[in-house]
Amino acid sequence: MKQLLVFIRKEFFHVFRDRRTLLIMFGLPVVQIVLFGFALSSEVKNIDIIIYDNAKDVNSTQIINKIKASSYFIMDKEVTTYSDIEKEFKKGDAKCALVFPANFGSDLVATGKAQVQIIADGSDPNIAKTVVNYITAIVSDYQQEINPAGQMQYKINPEMRMLYNEEQNGSLNFIPGVMALILMIVCTALTSVSIVKEKELGTMEVLLVSPFKPVLVLISKAVPYLILSLANFTLILFLSVYVLDVEIKGSIFLLFVESTLFIITCLSLGLLISNATNSQQAALLLSLMGMMLPTLIFTGFLMPLENMPVPFQVISNIVPARWYYLIIKSVMLKGLGFEFVWKETLVLISMTVVLLSIALKKFKIRLQ
Amino acid sequence: MEEKVIICKELTKSFGDFYAVNKISFDVNKGEIFGFLGANGAGKTTAMRMLCGLSFPTSGEATVAGFNVYKQQDSIKKNIGYMSQKFSLYENLTVLENISFFGGVYGVRKKEIKERSEELIQTLGLQNETKKLVGELPLGWKQKLAFSVAIFHKPKIVFLDEPTGGVDPLTRRQFWDMIYKAADEGITVFVTTHYMDEAEYCNRISIMVDGRVEALDSPGKLKERFSADSMDEVFYKLARGAKRGE
């Protein structure tokens, strides 16, 4: 036990003296969160809008003029059928459309109520959301203008529709995605590199000749990264809450438990990689290319998994980050409890057990 | 009769048809400096790995420090020190941290680590360098420090695998002074080397060719037997017969 502490202390020395490692570890989450957070939610201008005006009356024309006058929209197309809207969307020539029903003006005058429909291209959820907000604002602005002061005689009800991504997936989803990505990089890459480094330098040989148990070498390598990764996870949570104003809806305790589980999965992967490789470059390459790319692609936080070809969807099941992503998304963003994520948790646990036992077994064989 | 700390009887390691070590037998006495010579690929490292408890022999018998190499690898590990041909300290730890890490791994008590490391730093003349990272020290000092760390826990035997590779002649001489001092203190030194002048410093040497021990005696007697002027010549006469390449 005392030997283990001596060893763990040494590992901490290594980590804290290696500025590059520290930079990767704690710089990465900050950069990623800020990048994803702000790059995606900045103000949108010059949006191409399509008008589908079935009414062609005074009121609809007035609203259209207001939109024309706004600096946020460029209106250069009017269409005459619904299918034209989709054509334009597919070509990428427009991001949103405004549809007036045939009796817009007469409804408004006769009953005091009318509807418009806003259609937005949901494949870019942040832009879509912003656009919808702009149009809604313009419409309610108009509504105020035509209403006599203090009265609500006329009411225009904007109805929103998202094309391609109806559930609005993606706006905040990048946060669990970034968490999975960073934990994956930090745990897998750094552990595998730190073990292979000892092999490369020849110190591993000395350790193996010493009475120190090989399994303890693995444990003492894993412990510092486990602790640092949890610190890292806390940092990401803080950034999400205080910089990006994301509300954590579920239990923080559950988040930490699930993250610890995922970190152990990643550490096992790192140990496995370190068994298979003999140079730091190879270990790093394998962890980055072999782990980061699948994590980016197959978790579904950059592109929806549902839109992928079936073989890819099947492959995605063996990517641990995918399950972690699902868990965190459910707990953090949807506020669901353990009873909704136990299946995913079980998958993650079984993956960890398999990976860890292979890693330990291979490590022993190498000594004979 | 002298106490024997390493006893090898027909120790063999084969990988399929290939006999890396083929029935070698020798004894090493307590406090002896035993040179283990051989061309590259002769089987030195494989033999040494078996004696250090890093790999199991295929057949044959061996005891190291009184412990069986098949069954008591853990006890062997506690009683030996090891210095590899690669530099084996942590470059981004300081001198003191390296000492206390390896001392700790071998289970030396904290208080003892403190006392002995102070003593060690005195003898090595590293008083002003204790806070420096080992990576910043010149190679000669690193090697001397690595040796001191290898015998820090007072092992019965220390295995040195080509310890003086890449070191200048003066430092090599100083390094051998340290080896002599360790041997005087009763530590048995088992050393492999490619430098024939170093072979002359050993009490006895064995020369391995193609997995077998072809000669084993003191440097003087070996020279006599092969009617050679230097160990260089002895080695050349023996190694010339080797069939294995590098």
PDB file of N, CA and C in Angstrom, chain A residues 1-10 207 210-213 216-217 220, chain B residues 78 100-108:
ATOM      1  N   MET A   1       0.832  -1.207   0.000  1.00  0.00           N
ATOM      2  CA  MET A   1       0.000   0.000   0.000  1.00  0.00           C
ATOM      3  C   MET A   1       0.864   1.253   0.000  1.00  0.00           C
ATOM      4  N   LYS A   2       1.911   1.219   0.855  1.00  0.00           N
ATOM      5  CA  LYS A   2       2.807   2.377   0.918  1.00  0.00           C
ATOM      6  C   LYS A   2       3.536   2.561  -0.409  1.00  0.00           C
ATOM      7  N   GLN A   3       3.904   1.400  -0.981  1.00  0.00           N
ATOM      8  CA  GLN A   3       4.580   1.454  -2.286  1.00  0.00           C
ATOM      9  C   GLN A   3       3.689   2.083  -3.333  1.00  0.00           C
ATOM     10  N   LEU A   4       2.390   1.730  -3.248  1.00  0.00           N
ATOM     11  CA  LEU A   4       1.429   2.258  -4.205  1.00  0.00           C
ATOM     12  C   LEU A   4       1.366   3.780  -4.112  1.00  0.00           C
ATOM     13  N   LEU A   5       1.349   4.291  -2.874  1.00  0.00           N
ATOM     14  CA  LEU A   5       1.285   5.741  -2.682  1.00  0.00           C
ATOM     15  C   LEU A   5       2.520   6.420  -3.246  1.00  0.00           C
ATOM     16  N   VAL A   6       3.679   5.797  -2.998  1.00  0.00           N
ATOM     17  CA  VAL A   6       4.927   6.339  -3.532  1.00  0.00           C
ATOM     18  C   VAL A   6       4.830   6.452  -5.052  1.00  0.00           C
ATOM     19  N   PHE A   7       4.278   5.400  -5.632  1.00  0.00           N
ATOM     20  CA  PHE A   7       4.168   5.348  -7.088  1.00  0.00           C
ATOM     21  C   PHE A   7       3.199   6.402  -7.615  1.00  0.00           C
ATOM     22  N   ILE A   8       2.048   6.509  -6.953  1.00  0.00           N
ATOM     23  CA  ILE A   8       1.043   7.475  -7.415  1.00  0.00           C
ATOM     24  C   ILE A   8       1.587   8.895  -7.317  1.00  0.00           C
ATOM     25  N   ARG A   9       2.341   9.147  -6.243  1.00  0.00           N
ATOM     26  CA  ARG A   9       2.937  10.466  -6.076  1.00  0.00           C
ATOM     27  C   ARG A   9       3.862  10.768  -7.256  1.00  0.00           C
ATOM     28  N   LYS A  10       4.629   9.769  -7.636  1.00  0.00           N
ATOM     29  CA  LYS A  10       5.545   9.926  -8.764  1.00  0.00           C
ATOM     30  C   LYS A  10       4.783  10.271 -10.041  1.00  0.00           C
ATOM     31  N   LEU A 207      11.167  -1.412 -13.320  1.00  0.00           N
ATOM     32  CA  LEU A 207      10.004  -1.616 -12.453  1.00  0.00           C
ATOM     33  C   LEU A 207       9.629  -3.087 -12.400  1.00  0.00           C
ATOM     34  N   SER A 210      11.763  -4.973 -10.155  1.00  0.00           N
ATOM     35  CA  SER A 210      11.549  -4.648  -8.740  1.00  0.00           C
ATOM     36  C   SER A 210      10.416  -5.507  -8.171  1.00  0.00           C
ATOM     37  N   PRO A 211      10.319  -5.570  -6.847  1.00  0.00           N
ATOM     38  CA  PRO A 211       9.252  -6.396  -6.251  1.00  0.00           C
ATOM     39  C   PRO A 211       7.858  -5.800  -6.423  1.00  0.00           C
ATOM     40  N   PHE A 212       7.776  -4.635  -7.014  1.00  0.00           N
ATOM     41  CA  PHE A 212       6.490  -3.979  -7.227  1.00  0.00           C
ATOM     42  C   PHE A 212       5.628  -4.816  -8.175  1.00  0.00           C
ATOM     43  N   LYS A 213       4.378  -5.096  -7.772  1.00  0.00           N
ATOM     44  CA  LYS A 213       3.512  -5.943  -8.591  1.00  0.00           C
ATOM     45  C   LYS A 213       3.079  -5.217  -9.868  1.00  0.00           C
ATOM     46  N   LEU A 216      -0.102  -3.411  -9.883  1.00  0.00           N
ATOM     47  CA  LEU A 216      -0.068  -2.140  -9.157  1.00  0.00           C
ATOM     48  C   LEU A 216       0.499  -1.027 -10.040  1.00  0.00           C
ATOM     49  N   VAL A 217       1.388  -1.399 -10.964  1.00  0.00           N
ATOM     50  CA  VAL A 217       1.893  -0.393 -11.902  1.00  0.00           C
ATOM     51  C   VAL A 217       0.718   0.186 -12.676  1.00  0.00           C
ATOM     52  N   SER A 220      -1.500   2.374 -10.370  1.00  0.00           N
ATOM     53  CA  SER A 220      -0.943   3.685 -10.028  1.00  0.00           C
ATOM     54  C   SER A 220      -0.856   4.595 -11.234  1.00  0.00           C
TER      55      SER A 220
ATOM     56  N   LYS B  78      13.136  -9.110  -4.601  1.00  0.00           N
ATOM     57  CA  LYS B  78      13.402  -8.291  -3.411  1.00  0.00           C
ATOM     58  C   LYS B  78      14.896  -8.210  -3.108  1.00  0.00           C
ATOM     59  N   SER B 100      14.054   8.560  -3.687  1.00  0.00           N
ATOM     60  CA  SER B 100      13.017   8.125  -2.744  1.00  0.00           C
ATOM     61  C   SER B 100      11.945   7.303  -3.443  1.00  0.00           C
ATOM     62  N   PHE B 101      11.747   7.527  -4.759  1.00  0.00           N
ATOM     63  CA  PHE B 101      10.786   6.681  -5.467  1.00  0.00           C
ATOM     64  C   PHE B 101      11.271   5.232  -5.510  1.00  0.00           C
ATOM     65  N   PHE B 102      12.515   5.035  -5.991  1.00  0.00           N
ATOM     66  CA  PHE B 102      12.985   3.657  -6.116  1.00  0.00           C
ATOM     67  C   PHE B 102      13.190   3.012  -4.745  1.00  0.00           C
ATOM     68  N   GLY B 103      13.632   3.808  -3.775  1.00  0.00           N
ATOM     69  CA  GLY B 103      13.719   3.287  -2.419  1.00  0.00           C
ATOM     70  C   GLY B 103      12.360   2.823  -1.934  1.00  0.00           C
ATOM     71  N   GLY B 104      11.343   3.643  -2.207  1.00  0.00           N
ATOM     72  CA  GLY B 104       9.984   3.326  -1.775  1.00  0.00           C
ATOM     73  C   GLY B 104       9.447   2.081  -2.450  1.00  0.00           C
ATOM     74  N   VAL B 105       9.736   1.937  -3.748  1.00  0.00           N
ATOM     75  CA  VAL B 105       9.274   0.764  -4.486  1.00  0.00           C
ATOM     76  C   VAL B 105       9.873  -0.510  -3.878  1.00  0.00           C
ATOM     77  N   TYR B 106      11.116  -0.420  -3.408  1.00  0.00           N
ATOM     78  CA  TYR B 106      11.752  -1.595  -2.791  1.00  0.00           C
ATOM     79  C   TYR B 106      11.416  -1.725  -1.310  1.00  0.00           C
ATOM     80  N   GLY B 107      10.543  -0.854  -0.834  1.00  0.00           N
ATOM     81  CA  GLY B 107      10.081  -0.979   0.538  1.00  0.00           C
ATOM     82  C   GLY B 107      11.067  -0.507   1.589  1.00  0.00           C
ATOM     83  N   VAL B 108      11.983   0.370   1.216  1.00  0.00           N
ATOM     84  CA  VAL B 108      12.899   0.931   2.228  1.00  0.00           C
ATOM     85  C   VAL B 108      12.120   1.953   3.055  1.00  0.00           C
TER      86      VAL B 108
END
